[in-house]
Each structure stands twice: as C-alpha cells, then as structure tokens.
Coordinates of C-alpha atoms in Angstrom, one line a residue:
X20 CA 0.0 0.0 0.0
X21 CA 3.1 2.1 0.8
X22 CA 4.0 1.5 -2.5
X23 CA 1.2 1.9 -4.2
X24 CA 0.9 5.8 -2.9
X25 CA 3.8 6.8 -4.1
X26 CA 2.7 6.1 -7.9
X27 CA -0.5 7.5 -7.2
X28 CA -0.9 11.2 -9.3
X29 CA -1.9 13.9 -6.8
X30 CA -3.8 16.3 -8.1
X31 CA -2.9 20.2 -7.9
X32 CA -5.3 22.7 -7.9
X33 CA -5.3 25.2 -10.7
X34 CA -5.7 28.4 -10.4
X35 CA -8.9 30.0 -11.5
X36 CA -9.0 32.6 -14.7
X37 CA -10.4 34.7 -12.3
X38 CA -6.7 35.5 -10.6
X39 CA -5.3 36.5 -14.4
X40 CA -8.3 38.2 -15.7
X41 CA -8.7 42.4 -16.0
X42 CA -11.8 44.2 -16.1
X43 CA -13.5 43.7 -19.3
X44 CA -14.1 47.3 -19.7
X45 CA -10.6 48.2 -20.2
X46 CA -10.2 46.1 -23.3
X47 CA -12.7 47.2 -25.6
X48 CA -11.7 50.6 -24.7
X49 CA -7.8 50.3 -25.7
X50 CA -8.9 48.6 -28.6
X51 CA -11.0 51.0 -30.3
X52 CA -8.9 53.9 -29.4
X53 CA -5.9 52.3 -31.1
X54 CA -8.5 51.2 -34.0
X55 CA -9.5 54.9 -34.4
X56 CA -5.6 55.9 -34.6
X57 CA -4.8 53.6 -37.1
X58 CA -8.0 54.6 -39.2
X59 CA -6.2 58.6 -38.5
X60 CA -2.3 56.9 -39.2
X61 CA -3.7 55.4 -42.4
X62 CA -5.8 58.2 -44.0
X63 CA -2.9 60.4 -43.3
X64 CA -0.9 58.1 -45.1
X65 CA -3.0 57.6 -47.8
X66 CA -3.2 61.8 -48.5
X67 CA 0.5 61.8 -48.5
X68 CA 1.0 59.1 -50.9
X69 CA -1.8 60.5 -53.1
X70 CA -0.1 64.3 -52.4
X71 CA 3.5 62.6 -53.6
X72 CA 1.6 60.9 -56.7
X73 CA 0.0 64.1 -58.2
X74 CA 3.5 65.5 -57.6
X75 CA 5.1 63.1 -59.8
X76 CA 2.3 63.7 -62.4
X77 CA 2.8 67.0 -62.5
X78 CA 6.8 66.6 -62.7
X79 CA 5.8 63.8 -66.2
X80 CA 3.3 66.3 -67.3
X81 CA 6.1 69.5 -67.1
X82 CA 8.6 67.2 -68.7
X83 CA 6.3 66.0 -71.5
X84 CA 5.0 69.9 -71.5
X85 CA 8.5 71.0 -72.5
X86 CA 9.0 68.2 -74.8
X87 CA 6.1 69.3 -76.8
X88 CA 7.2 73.0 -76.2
X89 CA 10.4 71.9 -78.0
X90 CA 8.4 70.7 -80.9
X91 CA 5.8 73.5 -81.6
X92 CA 8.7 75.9 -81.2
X93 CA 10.6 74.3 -84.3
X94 CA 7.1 73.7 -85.8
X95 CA 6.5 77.9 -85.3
X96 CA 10.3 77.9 -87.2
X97 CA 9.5 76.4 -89.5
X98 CA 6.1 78.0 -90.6
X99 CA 7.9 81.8 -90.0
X100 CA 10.3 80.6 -92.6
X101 CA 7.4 79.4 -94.9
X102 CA 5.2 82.4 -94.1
X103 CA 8.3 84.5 -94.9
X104 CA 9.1 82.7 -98.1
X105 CA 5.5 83.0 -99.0
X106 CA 5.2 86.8 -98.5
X107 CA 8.2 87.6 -100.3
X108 CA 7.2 85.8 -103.0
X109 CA 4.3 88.0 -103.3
X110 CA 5.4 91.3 -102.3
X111 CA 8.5 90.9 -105.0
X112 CA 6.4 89.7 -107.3
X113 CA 3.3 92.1 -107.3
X114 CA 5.9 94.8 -107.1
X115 CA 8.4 93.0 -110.2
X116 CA 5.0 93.4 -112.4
X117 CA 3.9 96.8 -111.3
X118 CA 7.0 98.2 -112.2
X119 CA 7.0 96.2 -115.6
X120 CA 3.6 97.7 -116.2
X121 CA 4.6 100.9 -115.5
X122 CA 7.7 100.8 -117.1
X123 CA 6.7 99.3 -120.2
X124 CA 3.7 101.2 -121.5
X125 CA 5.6 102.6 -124.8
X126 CA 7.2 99.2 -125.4
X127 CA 5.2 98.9 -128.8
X128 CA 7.1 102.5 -129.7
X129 CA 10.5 101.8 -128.0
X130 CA 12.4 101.4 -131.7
X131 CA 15.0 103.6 -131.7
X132 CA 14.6 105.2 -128.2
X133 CA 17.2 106.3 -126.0
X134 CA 17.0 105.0 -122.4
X135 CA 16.7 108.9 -121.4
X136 CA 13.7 109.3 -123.9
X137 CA 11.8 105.8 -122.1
X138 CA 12.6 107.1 -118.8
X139 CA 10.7 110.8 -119.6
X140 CA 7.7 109.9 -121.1
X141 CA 7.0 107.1 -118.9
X142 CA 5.1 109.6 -116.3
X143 CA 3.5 111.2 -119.3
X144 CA 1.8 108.4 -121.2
X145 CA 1.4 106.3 -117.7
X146 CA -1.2 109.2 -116.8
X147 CA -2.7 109.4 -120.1
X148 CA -3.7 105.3 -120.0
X149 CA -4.5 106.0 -116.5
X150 CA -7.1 108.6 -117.8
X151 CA -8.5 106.8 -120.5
X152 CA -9.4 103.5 -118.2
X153 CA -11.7 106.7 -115.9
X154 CA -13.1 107.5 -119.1
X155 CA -13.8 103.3 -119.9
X156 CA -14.7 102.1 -117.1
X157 CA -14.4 104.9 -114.3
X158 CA -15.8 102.3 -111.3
X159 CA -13.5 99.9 -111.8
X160 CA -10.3 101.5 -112.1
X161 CA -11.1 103.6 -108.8
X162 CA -11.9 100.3 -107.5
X163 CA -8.3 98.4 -108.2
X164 CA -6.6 101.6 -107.1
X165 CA -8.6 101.7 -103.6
X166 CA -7.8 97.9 -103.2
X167 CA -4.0 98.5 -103.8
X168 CA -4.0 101.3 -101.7
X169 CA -5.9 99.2 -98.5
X170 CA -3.6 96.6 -99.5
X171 CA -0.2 98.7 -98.9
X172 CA -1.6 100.7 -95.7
X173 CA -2.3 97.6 -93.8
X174 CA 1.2 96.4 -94.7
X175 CA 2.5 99.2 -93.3
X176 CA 0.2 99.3 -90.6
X177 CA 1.6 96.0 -89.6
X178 CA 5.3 97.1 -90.3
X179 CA 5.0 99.9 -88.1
X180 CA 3.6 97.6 -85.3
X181 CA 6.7 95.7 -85.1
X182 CA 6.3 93.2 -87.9
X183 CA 9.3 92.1 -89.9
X184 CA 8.7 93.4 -93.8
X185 CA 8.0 89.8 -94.8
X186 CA 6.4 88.7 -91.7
X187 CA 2.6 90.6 -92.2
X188 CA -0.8 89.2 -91.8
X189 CA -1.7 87.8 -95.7
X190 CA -4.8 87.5 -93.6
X191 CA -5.6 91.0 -92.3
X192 CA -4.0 92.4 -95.1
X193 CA -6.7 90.4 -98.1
X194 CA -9.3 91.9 -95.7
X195 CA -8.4 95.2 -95.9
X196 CA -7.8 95.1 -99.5
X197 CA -11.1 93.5 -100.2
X198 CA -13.0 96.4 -98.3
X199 CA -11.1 99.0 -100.4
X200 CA -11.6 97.4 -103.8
X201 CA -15.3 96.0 -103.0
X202 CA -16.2 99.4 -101.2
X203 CA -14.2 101.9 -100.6
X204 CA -13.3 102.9 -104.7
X205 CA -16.8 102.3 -105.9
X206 CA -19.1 104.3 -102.9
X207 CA -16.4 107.1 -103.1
X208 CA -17.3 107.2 -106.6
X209 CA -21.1 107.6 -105.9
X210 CA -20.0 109.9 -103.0
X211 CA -18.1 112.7 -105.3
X212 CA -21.1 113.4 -107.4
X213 CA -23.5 113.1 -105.0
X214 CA -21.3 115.7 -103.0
X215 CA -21.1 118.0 -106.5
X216 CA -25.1 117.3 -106.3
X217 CA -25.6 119.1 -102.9
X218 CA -23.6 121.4 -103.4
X219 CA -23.6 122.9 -107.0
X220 CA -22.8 126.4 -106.4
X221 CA -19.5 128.3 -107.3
X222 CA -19.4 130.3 -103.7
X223 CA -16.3 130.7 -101.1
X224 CA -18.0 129.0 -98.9
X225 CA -19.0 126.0 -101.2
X226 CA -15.5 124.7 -100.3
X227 CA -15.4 124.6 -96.5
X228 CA -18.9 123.4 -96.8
X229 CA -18.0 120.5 -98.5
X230 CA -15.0 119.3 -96.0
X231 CA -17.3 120.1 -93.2
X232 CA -19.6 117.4 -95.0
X233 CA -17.2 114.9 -95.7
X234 CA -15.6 115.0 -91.9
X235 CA -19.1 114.6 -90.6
X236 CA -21.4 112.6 -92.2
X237 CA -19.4 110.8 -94.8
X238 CA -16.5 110.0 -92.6
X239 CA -19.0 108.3 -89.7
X240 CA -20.0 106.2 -92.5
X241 CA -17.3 105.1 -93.9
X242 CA -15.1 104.6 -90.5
X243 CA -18.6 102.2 -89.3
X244 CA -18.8 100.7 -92.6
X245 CA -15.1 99.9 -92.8
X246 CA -15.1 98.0 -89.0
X247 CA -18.1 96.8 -89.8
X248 CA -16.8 94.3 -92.5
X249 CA -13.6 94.1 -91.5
X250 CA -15.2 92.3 -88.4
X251 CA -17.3 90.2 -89.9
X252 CA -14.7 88.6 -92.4
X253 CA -12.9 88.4 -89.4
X254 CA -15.8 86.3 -88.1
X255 CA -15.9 88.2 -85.0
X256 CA -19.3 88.5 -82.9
X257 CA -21.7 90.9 -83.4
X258 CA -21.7 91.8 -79.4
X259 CA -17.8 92.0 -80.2
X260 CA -18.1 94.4 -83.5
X261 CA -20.7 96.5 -82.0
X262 CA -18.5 96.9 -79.3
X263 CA -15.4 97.5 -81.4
X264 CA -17.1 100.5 -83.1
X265 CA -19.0 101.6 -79.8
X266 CA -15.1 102.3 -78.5
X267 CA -13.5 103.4 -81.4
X268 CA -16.2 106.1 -83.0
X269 CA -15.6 108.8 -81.6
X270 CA -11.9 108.6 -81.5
X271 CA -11.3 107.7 -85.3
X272 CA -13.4 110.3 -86.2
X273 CA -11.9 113.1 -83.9
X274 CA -8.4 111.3 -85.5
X275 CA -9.4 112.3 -88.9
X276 CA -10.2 116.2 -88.1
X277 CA -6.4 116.3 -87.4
X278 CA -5.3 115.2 -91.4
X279 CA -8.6 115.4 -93.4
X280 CA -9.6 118.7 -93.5
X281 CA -6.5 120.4 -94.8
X282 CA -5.9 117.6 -97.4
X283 CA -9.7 117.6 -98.6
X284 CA -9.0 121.8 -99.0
X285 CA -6.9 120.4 -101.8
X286 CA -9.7 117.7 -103.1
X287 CA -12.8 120.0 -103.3
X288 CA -10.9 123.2 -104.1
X289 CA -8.4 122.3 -106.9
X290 CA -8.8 118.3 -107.9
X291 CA -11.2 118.1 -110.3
X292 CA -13.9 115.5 -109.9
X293 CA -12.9 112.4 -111.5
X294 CA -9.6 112.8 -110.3
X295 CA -9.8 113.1 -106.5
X296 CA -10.2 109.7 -105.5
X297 CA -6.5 109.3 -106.8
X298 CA -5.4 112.2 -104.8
X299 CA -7.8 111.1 -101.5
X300 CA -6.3 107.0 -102.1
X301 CA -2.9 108.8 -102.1
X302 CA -3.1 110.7 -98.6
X303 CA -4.9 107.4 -97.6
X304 CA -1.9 105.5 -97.5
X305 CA -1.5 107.2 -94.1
X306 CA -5.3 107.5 -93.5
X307 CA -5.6 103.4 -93.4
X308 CA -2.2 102.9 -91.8
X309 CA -4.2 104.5 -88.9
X310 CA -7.7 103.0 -89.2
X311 CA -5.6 99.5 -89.6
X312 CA -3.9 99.9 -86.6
X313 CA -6.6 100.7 -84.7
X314 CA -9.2 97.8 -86.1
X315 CA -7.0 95.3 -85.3
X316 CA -5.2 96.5 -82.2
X317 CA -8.8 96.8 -80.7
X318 CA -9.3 93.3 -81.8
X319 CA -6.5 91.5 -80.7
X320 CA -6.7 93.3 -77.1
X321 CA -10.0 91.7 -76.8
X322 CA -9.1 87.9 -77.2
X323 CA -6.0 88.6 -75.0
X324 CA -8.1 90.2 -72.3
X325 CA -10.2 86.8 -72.9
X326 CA -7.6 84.3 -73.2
X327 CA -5.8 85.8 -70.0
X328 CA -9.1 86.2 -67.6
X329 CA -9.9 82.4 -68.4
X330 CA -6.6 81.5 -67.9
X331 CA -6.5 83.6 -64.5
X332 CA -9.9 81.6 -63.4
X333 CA -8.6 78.2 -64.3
X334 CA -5.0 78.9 -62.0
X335 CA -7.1 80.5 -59.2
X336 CA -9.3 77.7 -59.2
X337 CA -6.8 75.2 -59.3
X338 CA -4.4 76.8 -56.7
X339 CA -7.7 76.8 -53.9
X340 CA -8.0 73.2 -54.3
X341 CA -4.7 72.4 -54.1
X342 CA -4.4 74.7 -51.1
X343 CA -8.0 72.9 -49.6
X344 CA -6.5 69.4 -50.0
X345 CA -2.6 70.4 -48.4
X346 CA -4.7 72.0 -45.7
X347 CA -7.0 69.0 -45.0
X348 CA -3.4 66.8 -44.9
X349 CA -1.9 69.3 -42.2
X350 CA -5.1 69.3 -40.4
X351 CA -5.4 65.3 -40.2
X352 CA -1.5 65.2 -39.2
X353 CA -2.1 67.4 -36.4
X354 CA -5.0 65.7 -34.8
X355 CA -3.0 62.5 -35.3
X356 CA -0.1 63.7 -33.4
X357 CA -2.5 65.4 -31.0
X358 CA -4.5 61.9 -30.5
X359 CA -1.1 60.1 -29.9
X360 CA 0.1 62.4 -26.9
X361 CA -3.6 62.0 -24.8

C-alpha cells in the first residue's frame, strides 16, 4: 500500500482565470482607441501618398510639356520661314510686275529710243492710260486703285507695329484690300457726285462746306462701314463688332479732323472730280495705316483680355484646391499627433 501511494498522481489545484483576468471594460476601450488611430495613421498616409503621386504627375506632365514646347517651337520655325518665303514671294512679285507695267507702256514704240527718252515719257503716257481707263470704265479702275491702296496701308500698318517686312498678316491684309476694292473705290465714286449734287454752287464758302460734310457725315459712314466688315470677315461677334465700333467712334473720327480737313481743301478746291479719289487714295496710305492699326489692335486686345481672364480663373481655381486638400493633410497630421500624446 506504501508502494502503491507513491505512484498514485496527486492532483494540484489550478488556479482560477479569475486571478489572471482584468476588467473587461478596459479592453474594448484600448482597442478602439488604437483602432481609431490607425484609421487617422492610415488616412494620413494615404493623402501623403496620393499628395506625392500628383507631384510626380505633374513633374511627367512638365517634362512631357516641355517636350512638346520643344516641338511647336521648331514647328512655329518652321512656318515663320514658310510664311516668310511666301510673302516675299508675293510682295516681290506684285511689285516686279507693277514696275513692268509701269515701265513698259511705250514698249510697242521703243524702236530707236534712248533709255533717257523711255525714262521721260514714262510719267506722261502712264497718266494718259490712267485717264482713258476713268473714261472706260471709271468704277472699276477707282476700285483696283482703292484695293492696292488698302492693300499697302495695312502692310505698313503691320510694319510699323513691329512686324518684320516679310512677316505681315496675308490674312488682315486680303481683308483690308477687299474692303477697299469691294467698297471703298466704288461708294467714293457715288459719293463725289453726289457731293457736286448738294452742293452745286461756285461760292467761297461752297468749299469749307463740303469738308465740313465729308468729316461729318461721310467720314461716320465710312469709318462704321469699314469696321463693320472688316469684323465680320474676321468672323468676330456681333456683341464684339458692336463693341469695337462703340469704342472706337468717336476717337477715329476726332483722328481724322487732325489730317482730313486740310488735305480735302486740296480735293474739293483744286482736284477736279474724276480725279480726287486718286489724290484722297494717295493721302490714304496714311489715313488706313491708322484706321488699320486701330481695327486690329482693338481686336487683338480683346481675345488677350479673354484668353488671360480664363486662364487667371482656371489657376485661381486650381491653386484653392490644391491649397484645400494640403490643408486637410496638415489638419489630419495634427489631430494624429495630437490623438497620440492623450
């Protein structure tokens, strides 16, 4: 029996869980809390990566930016050359075959003329073809002359605004032709005799009268009608044209008081009718140099204001988000760091 009790197992008592366990309200508490910062940790985590991300999107999209920048900018070389080529080509050779005209009208009688006797009657007999084509067809040939005119004012309406010679508008410059051939030569015609019309009496005053006229009525008309159409083949709005004309009225015509009436002293006191469109297209070559610059200056200063208060909207916009979101970041960080000290 002695034996048998030492082999016998005695049993120990175990302690109860009761001796190990902690108050169950303590563990849901520490275990939400630290769920809660984790939820904080993460987000915060999450808007940096996402912050570092854009970052590097916007670093690809700057780099692929100037990539492209690199490539329009020898595209732009490329068309200045062409545009350059191009103009030349037709300055040199409008010019090459207005001089030939010119130069050439007693070609059929040159046999046995000395360069001296070409060179003097060239003025003569140029001006005697020039007056037979008023007496054949005295529309048209004011027409072509107010065209050429328009033509060469806008060129050096654009040279004097810092253009290159061979760097102008073909653009702007067939649209100011086309108003000078299509209206300016043929309603000046109809405007010198109805002029004559009103006033058909030999008086002093007769002459004053008739610049006082033309710098009111006629030159209102003309300066509306002239941006008028120059807008619309520039496609431009009529909210846009309106308000092109609404600014520049007043000033073109006050512009004109300062040239016209002493040249037009000359046009309704000494040039006689058929003839003073030529003299007018000839002082003109200043007159349009003006009313150029102004049409398009006016226009051009529009679509910048445009282009510049869209893109001011778009950058301001952009800039308040990206300051909302870096803000939010900041803010989350701060209540992170803030939860991890209680």
């Amino acid at each position: 029996m002695a034996l048998a009790s030492l082999f016998t197992p005695t049993l120990i008592p175990l302690p109860t869980t009761s001796t190990f366990s902690k108050p169950h309200s303590s563990v849901p508490s520490f275990s939400s809390r630290t769920k809660k910062r984790c939820r904080i940790v993460r987000s915060v985590a999450e808007d940096r990566e996402a912050v570092s991300m854009s970052e590097n999107r916007r670093v690809l999209e700057e780099g692929s930016s100037s990539s492209k920048a690199d490539i329009d900018v020898a595209r732009d070389s490329d068309d200045i050359f062409t545009g350059r080529a191009i103009n030349a080509t037709i300055v040199l050779g409008f010019g090459a075959f207005a001089v030939t005209k010119l130069l050439t009208i007693d070609h059929d009688y040159w046999h046995g003329w000395t360069l001296y006797e070409i060179l003097r009657y060239v003025p003569e007999h140029n001006w005697i073809a020039y007056e037979q084509s008023l007496k054949a067809n005295p529309v048209l040939a004011k027409m072509a002359i107010s065209g050429v005119v328009y033509s060469i004012g806008d060129w050096i309406a654009q040279c004097y605004g810092g253009k290159p010679i061979f760097e102008f508008d073909r653009a702007r410059l067939f649209r100011s032709g086309l108003v000078g051939f299509t209206l300016h030569g043929s309603l000046s015609h109809y405007y010198y005799q109805l002029c004559e019309a009103l006033f058909p009496f030999q008086q002093w005053w007769v002459v004053p009268a008739k610049v006082a006229f033309d710098q009111t009525v006629w030159s209102a008309i003309w300066n509306s009608i002239y941006f008028v159409v120059l807008g619309l083949l520039r496609l431009d709005s009529f909210t846009d044209i309106y308000g092109e004309l609404k600014s520049t009225f007043w000033p073109m015509l006050t512009a004109g008081w300062k040239l016209w009436p002493f040249a037009h002293l000359i046009t309704y006191g000494v040039v006689p009718v058929e003839q003073r469109l030529l003299w007018v297209d000839c002082v003109e070559l200043i007159w349009v140099t003006i009313l150029s610059t102004y049409s398009n200056e006016n226009s051009q200063s529009r679509k910048s204001e445009e282009v510049s208060e869209t893109m001011s909207s778009t950058s301001s916009q952009n800039s308040e988000c990206l300051h909302t979101y870096k803000y939010d970041s900041e803010v989350m960080f701060a209540l992170v760091v803030y939860w991890g000290m209680k």
